[in-house]
XYZ file of C-alpha atoms in Angstrom:
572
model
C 0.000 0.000 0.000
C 2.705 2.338 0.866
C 4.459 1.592 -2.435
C 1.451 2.472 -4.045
C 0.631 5.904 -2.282
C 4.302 7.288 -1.966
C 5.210 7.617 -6.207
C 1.913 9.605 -6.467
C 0.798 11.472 -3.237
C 4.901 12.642 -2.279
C 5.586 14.165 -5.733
C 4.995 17.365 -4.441
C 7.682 16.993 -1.502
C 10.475 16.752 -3.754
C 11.071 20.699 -4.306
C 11.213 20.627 -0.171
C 13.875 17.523 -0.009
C 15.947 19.207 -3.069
C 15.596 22.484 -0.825
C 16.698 20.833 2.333
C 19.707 19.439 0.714
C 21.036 22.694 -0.953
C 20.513 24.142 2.591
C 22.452 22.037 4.574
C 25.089 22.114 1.964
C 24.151 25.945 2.667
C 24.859 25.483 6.349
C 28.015 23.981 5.909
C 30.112 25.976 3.501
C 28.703 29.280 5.947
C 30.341 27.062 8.790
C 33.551 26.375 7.012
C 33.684 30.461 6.115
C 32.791 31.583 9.949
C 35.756 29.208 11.016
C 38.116 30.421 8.276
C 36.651 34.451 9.609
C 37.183 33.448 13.669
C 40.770 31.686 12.817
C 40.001 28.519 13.659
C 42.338 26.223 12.756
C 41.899 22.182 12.333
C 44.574 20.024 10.225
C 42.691 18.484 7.143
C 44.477 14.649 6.932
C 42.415 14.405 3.635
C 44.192 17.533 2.088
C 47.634 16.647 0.630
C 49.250 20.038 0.356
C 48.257 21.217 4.070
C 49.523 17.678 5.144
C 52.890 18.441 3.395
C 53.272 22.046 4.637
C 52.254 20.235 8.344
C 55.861 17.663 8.091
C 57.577 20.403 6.607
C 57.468 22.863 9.497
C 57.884 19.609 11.771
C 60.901 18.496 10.294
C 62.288 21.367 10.637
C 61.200 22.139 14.331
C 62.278 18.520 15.252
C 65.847 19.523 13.935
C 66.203 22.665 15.570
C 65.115 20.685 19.177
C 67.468 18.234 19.020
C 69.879 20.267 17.980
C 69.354 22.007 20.515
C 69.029 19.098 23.013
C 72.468 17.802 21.868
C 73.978 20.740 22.608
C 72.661 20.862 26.073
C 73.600 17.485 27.233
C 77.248 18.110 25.684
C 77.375 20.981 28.506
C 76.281 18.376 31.074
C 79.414 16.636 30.309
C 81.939 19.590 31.356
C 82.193 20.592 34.617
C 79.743 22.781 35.591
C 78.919 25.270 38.456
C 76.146 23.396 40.948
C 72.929 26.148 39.754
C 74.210 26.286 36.263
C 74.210 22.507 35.952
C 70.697 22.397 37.707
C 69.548 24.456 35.049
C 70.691 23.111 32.222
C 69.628 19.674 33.303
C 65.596 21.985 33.723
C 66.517 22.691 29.627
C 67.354 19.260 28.826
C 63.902 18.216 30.764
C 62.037 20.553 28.629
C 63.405 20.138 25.197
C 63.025 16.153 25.523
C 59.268 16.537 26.683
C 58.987 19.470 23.401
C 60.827 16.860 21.234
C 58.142 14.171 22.119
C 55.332 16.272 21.392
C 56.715 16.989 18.238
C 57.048 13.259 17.843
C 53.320 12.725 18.645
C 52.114 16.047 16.214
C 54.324 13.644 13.572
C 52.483 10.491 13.785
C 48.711 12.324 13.857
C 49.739 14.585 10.652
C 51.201 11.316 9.189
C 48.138 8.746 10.200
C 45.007 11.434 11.148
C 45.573 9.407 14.888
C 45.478 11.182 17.802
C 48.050 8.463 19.556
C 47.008 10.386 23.008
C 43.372 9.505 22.232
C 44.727 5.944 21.347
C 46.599 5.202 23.887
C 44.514 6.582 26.553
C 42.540 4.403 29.139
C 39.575 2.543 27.848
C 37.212 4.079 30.680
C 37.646 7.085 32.806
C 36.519 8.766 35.970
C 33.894 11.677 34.758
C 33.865 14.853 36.882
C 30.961 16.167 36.637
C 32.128 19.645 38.425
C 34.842 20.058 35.955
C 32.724 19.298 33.059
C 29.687 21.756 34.020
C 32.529 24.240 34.530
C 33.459 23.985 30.838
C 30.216 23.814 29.481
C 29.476 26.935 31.271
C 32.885 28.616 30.901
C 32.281 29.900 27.283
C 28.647 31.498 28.225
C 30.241 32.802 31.379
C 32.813 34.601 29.515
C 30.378 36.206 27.053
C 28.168 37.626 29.589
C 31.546 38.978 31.259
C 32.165 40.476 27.541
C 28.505 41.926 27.304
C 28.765 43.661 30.731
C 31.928 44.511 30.845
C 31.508 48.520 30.178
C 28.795 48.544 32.874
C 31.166 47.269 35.719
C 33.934 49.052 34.335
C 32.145 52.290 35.042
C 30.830 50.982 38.407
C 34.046 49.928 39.517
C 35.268 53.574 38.649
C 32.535 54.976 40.278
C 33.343 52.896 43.688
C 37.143 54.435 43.516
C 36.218 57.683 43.179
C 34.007 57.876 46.194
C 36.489 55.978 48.142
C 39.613 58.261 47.099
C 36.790 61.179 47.792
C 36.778 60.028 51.279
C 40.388 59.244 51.630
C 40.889 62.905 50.548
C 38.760 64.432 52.919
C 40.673 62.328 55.731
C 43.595 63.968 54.710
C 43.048 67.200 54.881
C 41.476 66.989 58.219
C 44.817 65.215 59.271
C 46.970 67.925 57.396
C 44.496 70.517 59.186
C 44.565 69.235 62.917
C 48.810 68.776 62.044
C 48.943 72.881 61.312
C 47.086 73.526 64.067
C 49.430 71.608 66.436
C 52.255 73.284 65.141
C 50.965 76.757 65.061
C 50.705 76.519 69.355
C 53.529 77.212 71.359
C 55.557 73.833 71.666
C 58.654 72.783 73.213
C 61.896 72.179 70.751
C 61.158 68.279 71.423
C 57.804 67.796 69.811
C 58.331 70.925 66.949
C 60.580 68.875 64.816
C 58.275 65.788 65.345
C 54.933 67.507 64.246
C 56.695 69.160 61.164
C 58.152 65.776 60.401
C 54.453 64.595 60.443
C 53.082 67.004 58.642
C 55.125 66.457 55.540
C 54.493 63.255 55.440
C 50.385 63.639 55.223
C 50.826 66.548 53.001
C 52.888 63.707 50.741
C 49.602 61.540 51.468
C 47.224 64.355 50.687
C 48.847 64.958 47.112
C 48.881 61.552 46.284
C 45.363 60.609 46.895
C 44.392 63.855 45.239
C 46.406 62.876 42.326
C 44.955 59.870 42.095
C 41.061 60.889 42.525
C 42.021 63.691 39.774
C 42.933 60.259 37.322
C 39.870 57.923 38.276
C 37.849 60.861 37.777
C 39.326 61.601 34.348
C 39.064 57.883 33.866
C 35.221 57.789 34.187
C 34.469 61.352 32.584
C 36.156 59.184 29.751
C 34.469 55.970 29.819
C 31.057 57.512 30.042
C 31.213 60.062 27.546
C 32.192 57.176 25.355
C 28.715 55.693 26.194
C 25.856 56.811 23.746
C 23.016 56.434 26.201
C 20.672 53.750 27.213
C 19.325 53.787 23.313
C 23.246 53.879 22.007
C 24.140 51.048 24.555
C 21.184 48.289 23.161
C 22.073 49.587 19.525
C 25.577 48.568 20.078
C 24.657 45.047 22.459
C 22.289 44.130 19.300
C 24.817 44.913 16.742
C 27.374 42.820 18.394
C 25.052 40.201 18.752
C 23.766 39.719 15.799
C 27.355 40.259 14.012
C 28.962 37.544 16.242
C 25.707 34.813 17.138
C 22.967 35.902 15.052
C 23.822 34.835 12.220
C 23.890 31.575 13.802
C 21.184 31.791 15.582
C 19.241 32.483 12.467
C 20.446 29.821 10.343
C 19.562 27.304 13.160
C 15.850 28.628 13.867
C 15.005 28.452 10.040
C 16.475 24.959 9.641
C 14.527 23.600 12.563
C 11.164 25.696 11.034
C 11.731 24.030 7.831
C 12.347 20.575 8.985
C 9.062 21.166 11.097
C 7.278 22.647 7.742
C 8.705 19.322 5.924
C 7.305 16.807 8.299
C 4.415 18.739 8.722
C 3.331 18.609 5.111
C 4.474 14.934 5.059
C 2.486 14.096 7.577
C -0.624 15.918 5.779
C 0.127 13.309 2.936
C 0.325 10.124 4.859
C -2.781 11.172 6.712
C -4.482 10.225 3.896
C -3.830 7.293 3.725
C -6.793 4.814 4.221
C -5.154 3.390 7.593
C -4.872 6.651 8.533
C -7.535 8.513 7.640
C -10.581 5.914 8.559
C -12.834 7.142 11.524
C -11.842 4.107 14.311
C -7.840 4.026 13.717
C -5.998 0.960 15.070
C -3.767 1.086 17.712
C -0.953 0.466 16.106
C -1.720 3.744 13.806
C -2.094 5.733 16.934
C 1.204 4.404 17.838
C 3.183 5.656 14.737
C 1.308 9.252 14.472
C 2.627 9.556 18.222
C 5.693 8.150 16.961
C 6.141 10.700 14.095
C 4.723 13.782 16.261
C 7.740 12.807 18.857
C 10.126 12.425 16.197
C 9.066 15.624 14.383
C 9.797 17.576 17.839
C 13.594 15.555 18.097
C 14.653 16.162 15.062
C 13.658 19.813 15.031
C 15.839 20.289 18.540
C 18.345 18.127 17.463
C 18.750 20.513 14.126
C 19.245 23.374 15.985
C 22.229 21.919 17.792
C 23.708 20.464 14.951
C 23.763 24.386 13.015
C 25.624 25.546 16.538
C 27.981 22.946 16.590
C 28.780 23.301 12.838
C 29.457 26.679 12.882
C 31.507 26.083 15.877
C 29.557 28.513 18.462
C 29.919 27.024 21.786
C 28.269 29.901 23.464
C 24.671 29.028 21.774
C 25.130 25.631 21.595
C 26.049 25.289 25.473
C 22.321 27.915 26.063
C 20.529 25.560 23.885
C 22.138 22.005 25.859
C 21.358 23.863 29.237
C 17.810 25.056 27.429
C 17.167 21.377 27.246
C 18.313 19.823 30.119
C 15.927 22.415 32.237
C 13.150 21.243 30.025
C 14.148 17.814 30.711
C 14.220 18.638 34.652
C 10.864 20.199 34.609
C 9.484 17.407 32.838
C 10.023 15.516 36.587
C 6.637 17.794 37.284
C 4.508 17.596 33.848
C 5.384 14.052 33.229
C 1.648 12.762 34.614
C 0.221 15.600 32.527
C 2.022 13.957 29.573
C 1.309 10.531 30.139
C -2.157 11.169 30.245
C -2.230 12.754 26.879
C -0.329 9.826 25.506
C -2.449 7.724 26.068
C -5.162 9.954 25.171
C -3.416 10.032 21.361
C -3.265 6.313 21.366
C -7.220 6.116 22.166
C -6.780 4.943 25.752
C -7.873 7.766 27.795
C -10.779 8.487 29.324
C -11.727 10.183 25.824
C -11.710 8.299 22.853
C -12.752 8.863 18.996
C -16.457 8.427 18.230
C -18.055 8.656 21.519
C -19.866 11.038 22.893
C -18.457 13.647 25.317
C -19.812 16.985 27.287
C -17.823 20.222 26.812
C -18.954 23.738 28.068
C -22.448 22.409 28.351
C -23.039 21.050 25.065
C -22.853 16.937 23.758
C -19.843 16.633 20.939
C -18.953 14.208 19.432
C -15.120 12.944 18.983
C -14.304 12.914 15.462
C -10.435 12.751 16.186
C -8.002 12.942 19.252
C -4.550 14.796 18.277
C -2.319 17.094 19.256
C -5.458 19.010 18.328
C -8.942 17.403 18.885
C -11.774 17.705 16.614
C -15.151 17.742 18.108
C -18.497 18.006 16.184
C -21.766 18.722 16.690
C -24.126 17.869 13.597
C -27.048 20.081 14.614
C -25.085 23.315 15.811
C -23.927 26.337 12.871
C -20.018 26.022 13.101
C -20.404 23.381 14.977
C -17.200 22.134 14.713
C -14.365 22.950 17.281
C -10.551 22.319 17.662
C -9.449 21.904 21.229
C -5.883 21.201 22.340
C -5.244 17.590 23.951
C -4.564 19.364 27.165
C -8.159 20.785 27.505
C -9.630 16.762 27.408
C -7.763 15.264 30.385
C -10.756 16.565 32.528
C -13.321 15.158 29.603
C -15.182 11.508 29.896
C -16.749 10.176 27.004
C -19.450 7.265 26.759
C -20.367 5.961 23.389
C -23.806 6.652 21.697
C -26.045 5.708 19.233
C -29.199 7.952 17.386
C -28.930 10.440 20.445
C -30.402 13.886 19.996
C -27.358 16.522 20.169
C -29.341 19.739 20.593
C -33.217 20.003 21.862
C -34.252 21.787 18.495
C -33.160 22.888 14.881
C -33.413 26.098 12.758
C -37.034 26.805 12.171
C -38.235 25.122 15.633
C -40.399 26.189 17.472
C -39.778 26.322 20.958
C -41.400 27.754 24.329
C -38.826 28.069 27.382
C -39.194 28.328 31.418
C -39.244 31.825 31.071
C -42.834 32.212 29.127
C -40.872 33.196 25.310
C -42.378 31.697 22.597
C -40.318 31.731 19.040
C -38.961 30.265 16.374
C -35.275 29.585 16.539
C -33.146 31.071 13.406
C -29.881 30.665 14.677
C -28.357 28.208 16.751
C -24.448 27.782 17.132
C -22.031 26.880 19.950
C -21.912 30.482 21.002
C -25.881 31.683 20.704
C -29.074 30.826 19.815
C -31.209 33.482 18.504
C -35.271 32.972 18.937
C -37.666 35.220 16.124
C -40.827 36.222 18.524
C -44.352 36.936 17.297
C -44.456 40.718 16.070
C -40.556 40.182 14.792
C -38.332 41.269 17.229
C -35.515 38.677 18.386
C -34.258 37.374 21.303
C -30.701 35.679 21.757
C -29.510 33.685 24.438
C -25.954 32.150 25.519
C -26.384 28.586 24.051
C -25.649 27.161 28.008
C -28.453 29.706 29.417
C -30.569 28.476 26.322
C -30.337 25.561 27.372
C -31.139 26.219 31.278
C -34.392 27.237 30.553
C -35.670 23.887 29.589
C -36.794 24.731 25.907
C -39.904 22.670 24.647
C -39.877 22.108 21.360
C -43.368 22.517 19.366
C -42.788 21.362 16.033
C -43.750 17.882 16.101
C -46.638 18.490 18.030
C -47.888 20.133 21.017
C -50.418 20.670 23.860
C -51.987 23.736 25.005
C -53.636 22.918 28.990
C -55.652 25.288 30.388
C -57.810 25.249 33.924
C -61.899 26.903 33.943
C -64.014 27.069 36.713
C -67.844 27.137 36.880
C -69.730 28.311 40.004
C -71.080 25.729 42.623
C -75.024 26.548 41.874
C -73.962 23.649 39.010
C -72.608 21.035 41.468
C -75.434 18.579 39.963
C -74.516 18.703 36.240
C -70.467 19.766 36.711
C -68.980 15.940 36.183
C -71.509 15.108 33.392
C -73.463 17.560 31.199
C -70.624 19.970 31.962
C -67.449 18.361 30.019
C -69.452 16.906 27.511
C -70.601 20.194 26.604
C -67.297 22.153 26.621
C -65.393 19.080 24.972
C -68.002 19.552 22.210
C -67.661 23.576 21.455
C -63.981 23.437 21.985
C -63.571 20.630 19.553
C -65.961 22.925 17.157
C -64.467 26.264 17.346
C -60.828 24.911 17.628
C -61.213 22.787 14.177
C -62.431 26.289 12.525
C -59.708 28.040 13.767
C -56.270 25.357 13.132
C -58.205 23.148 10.759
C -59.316 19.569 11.844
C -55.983 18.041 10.054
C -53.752 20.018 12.596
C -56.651 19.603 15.858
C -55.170 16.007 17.387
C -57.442 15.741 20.609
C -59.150 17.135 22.755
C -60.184 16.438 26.603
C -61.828 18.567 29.291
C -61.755 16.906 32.825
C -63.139 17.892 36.051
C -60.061 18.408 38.105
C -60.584 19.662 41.423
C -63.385 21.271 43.652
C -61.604 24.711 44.346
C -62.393 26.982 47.449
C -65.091 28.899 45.343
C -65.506 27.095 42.207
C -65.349 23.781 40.074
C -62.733 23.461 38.064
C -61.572 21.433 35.142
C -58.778 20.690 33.122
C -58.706 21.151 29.514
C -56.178 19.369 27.035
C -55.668 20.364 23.323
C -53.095 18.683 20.986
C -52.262 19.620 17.948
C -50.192 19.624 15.006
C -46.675 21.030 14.768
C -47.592 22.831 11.561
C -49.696 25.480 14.307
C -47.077 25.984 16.378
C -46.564 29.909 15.788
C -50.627 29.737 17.063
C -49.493 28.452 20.430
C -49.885 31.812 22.556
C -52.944 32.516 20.817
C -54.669 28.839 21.097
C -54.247 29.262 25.221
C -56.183 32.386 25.382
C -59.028 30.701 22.515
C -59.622 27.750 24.414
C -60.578 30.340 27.437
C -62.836 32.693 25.263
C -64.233 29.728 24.111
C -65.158 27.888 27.649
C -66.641 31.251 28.390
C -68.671 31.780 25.081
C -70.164 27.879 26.179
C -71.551 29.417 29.359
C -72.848 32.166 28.399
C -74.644 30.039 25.584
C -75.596 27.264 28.785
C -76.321 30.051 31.249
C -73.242 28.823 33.491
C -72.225 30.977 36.057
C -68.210 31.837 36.326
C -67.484 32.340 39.846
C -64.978 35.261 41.319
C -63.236 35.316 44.416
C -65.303 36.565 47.309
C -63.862 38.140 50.749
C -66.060 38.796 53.158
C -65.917 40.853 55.589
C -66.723 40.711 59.602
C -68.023 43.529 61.436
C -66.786 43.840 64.938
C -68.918 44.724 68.299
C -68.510 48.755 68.885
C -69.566 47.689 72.315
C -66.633 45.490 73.110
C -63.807 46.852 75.577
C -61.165 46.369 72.450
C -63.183 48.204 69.724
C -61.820 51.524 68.551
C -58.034 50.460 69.603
C-alpha cells in the first residue's frame, strides 16, 4: 500500500527535499567560512598540500630541538657550576618533553591518529564539576564580555568615592597637624609635628592625584557611552554580528524541517489506515511516533547548526535550554502521560463517543495534538481543542442520540414564558424570532437552562376553567361533555381539523369557590406559531359555552366581619 501511495501522493515533496539538501550544503560551507573568519584552525588529513606544509614545518622544528638538546647534554658533560648545571639539566627536561610532542604532532599529521586519544585508558573517571565548569565557561565569559563597560564604570565609580573620602581624611589630618604646630611647643615635639606634617601633606597629594585620574578615567568611559538607546544599539549589533547569524540559520532549519514533516504528515494522513474514523492502535502508535520524532529532530537541528558553525556559546544555552526542560518534565510528566495515552485512544476520551464540553454533547471525530469535536445540529459546529483541555473530559459511546433540543425553524417555548422560532443556533448563541418580529438571543448554556420545549412535532396547550357551585349537579356530566363539544368545534375552525389532534376537558378539582376542570388540546406542529394565541381561545371559548348554557363563572369573594362597637377592644 505504501508503495502504491508514496510515487503519487509525495511528488509534491520533492522541491522541499531538493531544498533541504542545498541548505544544509548551505549550512556547511557558511560554517567552514565563519571558522576560516574566527581563525580557527583544524589540520585536514584528507588535504595533501596542508599535510605536506604540516611535516615540513615539523621536520624542521624537530631539527632545531634536538639540535638544541644535543647541545645541552654536551654541557652536562663539562664541569659545571652546581645552579648552572641544575639548570641546564631543567633545559634538557624541557626540550626532551617538546621533542616528544613533536614526535606525537608527527604520527597524527602522518596517520590522522590522535596516539594520546589511542593510547589513553579505555574508561575514565567523569567529573561532573569540571565538566559543568566547561560547558558553562564559554557562556560565562560572554556575559563577562557583554557587561563589561557597565562594571567598568561601576568599579570607577566605587574608587572615586572611596579616594573622595580618603581625601577628605587627609586634609582633616593635614588641618589638625597645622594647628598643632601653630601653638607654642617645646623644641622636642616641633621637629616631630613638622616631620608629620610632611608626610600627610605627601599623602594628601597623592590621593588627590589619584582621585584627579579615576575621575578623568570615568568622565572618559562615560562620555564614550551613547546612552541607554546607544548602549542596546551597540549590544544588538554585536550580537547579531557575532551569534545571530547563527542563531538564524539554526531557527530556520529547525522551522523548515518542522514545515517538511508537517506537510508529510498531511500526505500520509491520507492514507486509508490513517484517515478511517476508528484508527488501530498500532496507527495511533506511529502518528505519536512521528509527532515525537518531528519535535527531536527539530531540537536536534538546531544543535547540529551551533555545533557546525563552531559557536559554543549558543550551543552550550541551547544544551542547558534542554536539560531544564528535561528537569521540569520531573513535574509535567503525569500531565504527559495522560495525553499519551489519550493520542493512542486509551484515555478516558476516545474517537467516536460522545463527550460533554462547556455544556453542550460533541462528538469525537479525532483525538490529536489538536482534537476535533463536532456537533451535527449546531452552525459552526465544529471545534478544535488542544489535547490538554480533554484530560478533565469523559466520554461514553452513543447511538441515534439527539445533540441539541431543536433545529433552525423550531419552534420552541422556554421556562421563562418566550415563545419563538429559533433562526440561529451555534455553539456560542441561539437566537429565537418572537411573534411581532423582534428577536431574542440567548448564551447557548443559558438556552439551554431554561428547559426549551420544542413545538414542532406536536404540542399541547392545557388550560384550567371554573364554573360556580349553583352547578354542582350537572359539573362531572353535562358539563365536560358540553365544553369538549364547542372546543372541539371552534378549535377545528380556527387550526383546521388536520392540525386539531385531541381534545379532553376533565373535572379536576373542587376549588375553594368554584369547580374546576382541566382542559387538554393537541395539535399539530404545523400550528405551532398559534401556540400563545390557542391558550387564550380555548378560554374565550369555555366562556362563550356558558354564556350560551347560562353557566355561572365564579370570582373570588372576601367577606368581611363587622366587629362589636360595644366590646372593651373596639376603637383600639
Amino acid at each position: 500500500m505504501l508503495t502504491r501511495f508514496f510515487p503519487t501522493r509525495l511528488s509534491c515533496l520533492y522541491p522541499w527535499i531538493i531544498g533541504g539538501v542545498f541548505c544544509i550544503s548551505g549550512i556547511s560551507r557558511l560554517a567552514g567560512q565563519l571558522e576560516a573568519d574566527q581563525k580557527v584552525t583544524a589540520p585536514e588529513v584528507a588535504s595533501q598540500g596542508s599535510s605536506r606544509a604540516a611535516l615540513d614545518a615539523l621536520e624542521t622544528s624537530i631539527r632545531q630541538v634536538e639540535a638544541d638538546l644535543k647541545t645541552e647534554r654536551t654541557k652536562l658533560i663539562t664541569t659545571l657550576a652546581p645552579d648552572e648545571k641544575e639548570q641546564t639539566e631543567a633545559r634538557v627536561k624541557l626540550l626532551a618533553e617538546k621533542r616528544e610532542n613533536l614526535l606525537k604532532d608527527l604520527e597524527f599529521v602522518v596517520t590522522g591518529i590522535d596516539p594520546v586519544s589511542f593510547n589513553g585508558a579505555t574508561s575514565e573517571a567523569v567529573d561532573l564539576q569540571s565538566e559543568t565548569r566547561d560547558l558553562l565557561l564559554p557562556i560565562v565569559q560572554e556575559l563577562k564580555q557583554l557587561t563589561a563597560a557597565p562594571r567598568e564604570v561601576e568599579g570607577l565609580r566605587r574608587e572615586v568615592t572611596t579616594l573622595r573620602e580618603r581625601s577628605m581624611v587627609t586634609r582633616q589630618a593635614v588641618k589638625r597637624i597645622e594647628e598643632q604646630i601653630q601653638e607654642d611647643r617645646d623644641e622636642l615635639l616641633s621637629p616631630l609635628l613638622r616631620e608629620l606634617l610632611t608626610t600627610w601633606q605627601k599623602r594628601q597629594n597623592e590621593t588627590e592625584t589619584e582621585l584627579a585620574v579615576t575621575e578623568y578615567k570615568l568622565a572618559e568611559v562615560e562620555g564614550k557611552r551613547s546612552g541607554v538607546f546607544g548602549t542596546l544599539k551597540d549590544i544588538v549589533s554585536s550580537f547579531f554580528k557575532q551569534r545571530g547569524l547563527n542563531l538564524m540559520l539554526a531557527l530556520l532549519t529547525s522551522g523548515f524541517i518542522f514545515v517538511a514533516m508537517h506537510l508529510l504528515w498531511r500526505r500520509l494522513e491520507k492514507l486509508p489506515a490513517l484517515s478511517r474514523k476508528n484508527r488501530t492502535f498500532s496507527m495511533r502508535l506511529v502518528m505519536v511516533s512521528f509527532h515525537a520524532a518531528t519535535f527531536l529532530l527539530s531540537m536536534f537541528a538546531i544543535l547540529i547548526v551551533f555545533y557546525l558553525a563552531g559557536d559554543w556559546v549558543l550551543l552550550g544555552v541551547a544544551i542547558l535550554f534542554l536539560i531544564g526542560v528535561a528537569w521540569t518534565g520531573k513535574q509535567t510528566l503525569p500531565a504527559m502521560y495522560e495525553q499519551v495515552k489519550l493520542l493512542l485512544n486509551l484515555g478516558s476520551v476516545r474517537e467516536g463517543e460522545r463527550v460533554i464540553y462547556n455544556g453542550l454533547p460533541w462528538e469525537v471525530r479525532s483525538v490529536g495534538v489538536f482534537s476535533s469535536l463536532y456537533n451535527p445540529t449546531l452552525e459552526g459546529g465544529h471545534i478544535r481543542l488542544p489535547i490538554r483541555d480533554l484530560l478533565p473530559l469523559v466520554s461514553r459511546p452513543h447511538e441515534n442520540e439527539v445533540w441539541f433540543p431543536c433545529e433552525v425553524d423550531d419552534w420552541v417555548s422556554l421556562r421563562d414564558g418566550t415563545h419563538g422560532k429559533v433562526v440561529t443556533q451555534s455553539p456560542d448563541w441561539v437566537q429565537l424570532v418572537l411573534l411581532g418580529g423582534s428577536r431574542r438571543t440567548y448564551p447557548t448554556p443559558d438556552f439551554l437552562e431554561l428547559c426549551p420545549e420544542n413545538l414542532t412535532k406536536n404540542f399541547r396547550v392545557k388550560s384550567i376553567f371554573g364554573i360556580d357551585y349553583k352547578h354542582q349537579t350537572i359539573s362531572t356530566t353535562e358539563v365536560p361533555a358540553k365544553l369538549k363539544a364547542r372546543l372541539e368545534q371552534e378549535l377545528r375552525h380556527l387550526v383546521g381539523a388536520d392540525h386539531l389532534k385531541n381534545v379532553s376537558v376533565d373535572f379536576s378539582e373542587a376549588a375553594s369557590s368554584s369547580l374546576n376542570y382541566t382542559i387538554l388540546a393537541d395539535f399539530n406542529g404545523s400550528v405551532a406559531q398559534k401556540y400563545a394565541f390557542l391558550a387564550r381561545a380555548i378560554q374565550r371559548i369555555c366562556v362563550d359555552a356558558c354564556n350560551e348554557n347560562h353557566w355561572t363563572i365564579p370570582f373570588s369573594q372576601i367577606t368581611v366581619h363587622q366587629g362589636d362597637p360595644t366590646h372593651p377592644v373596639y376603637g383600639i
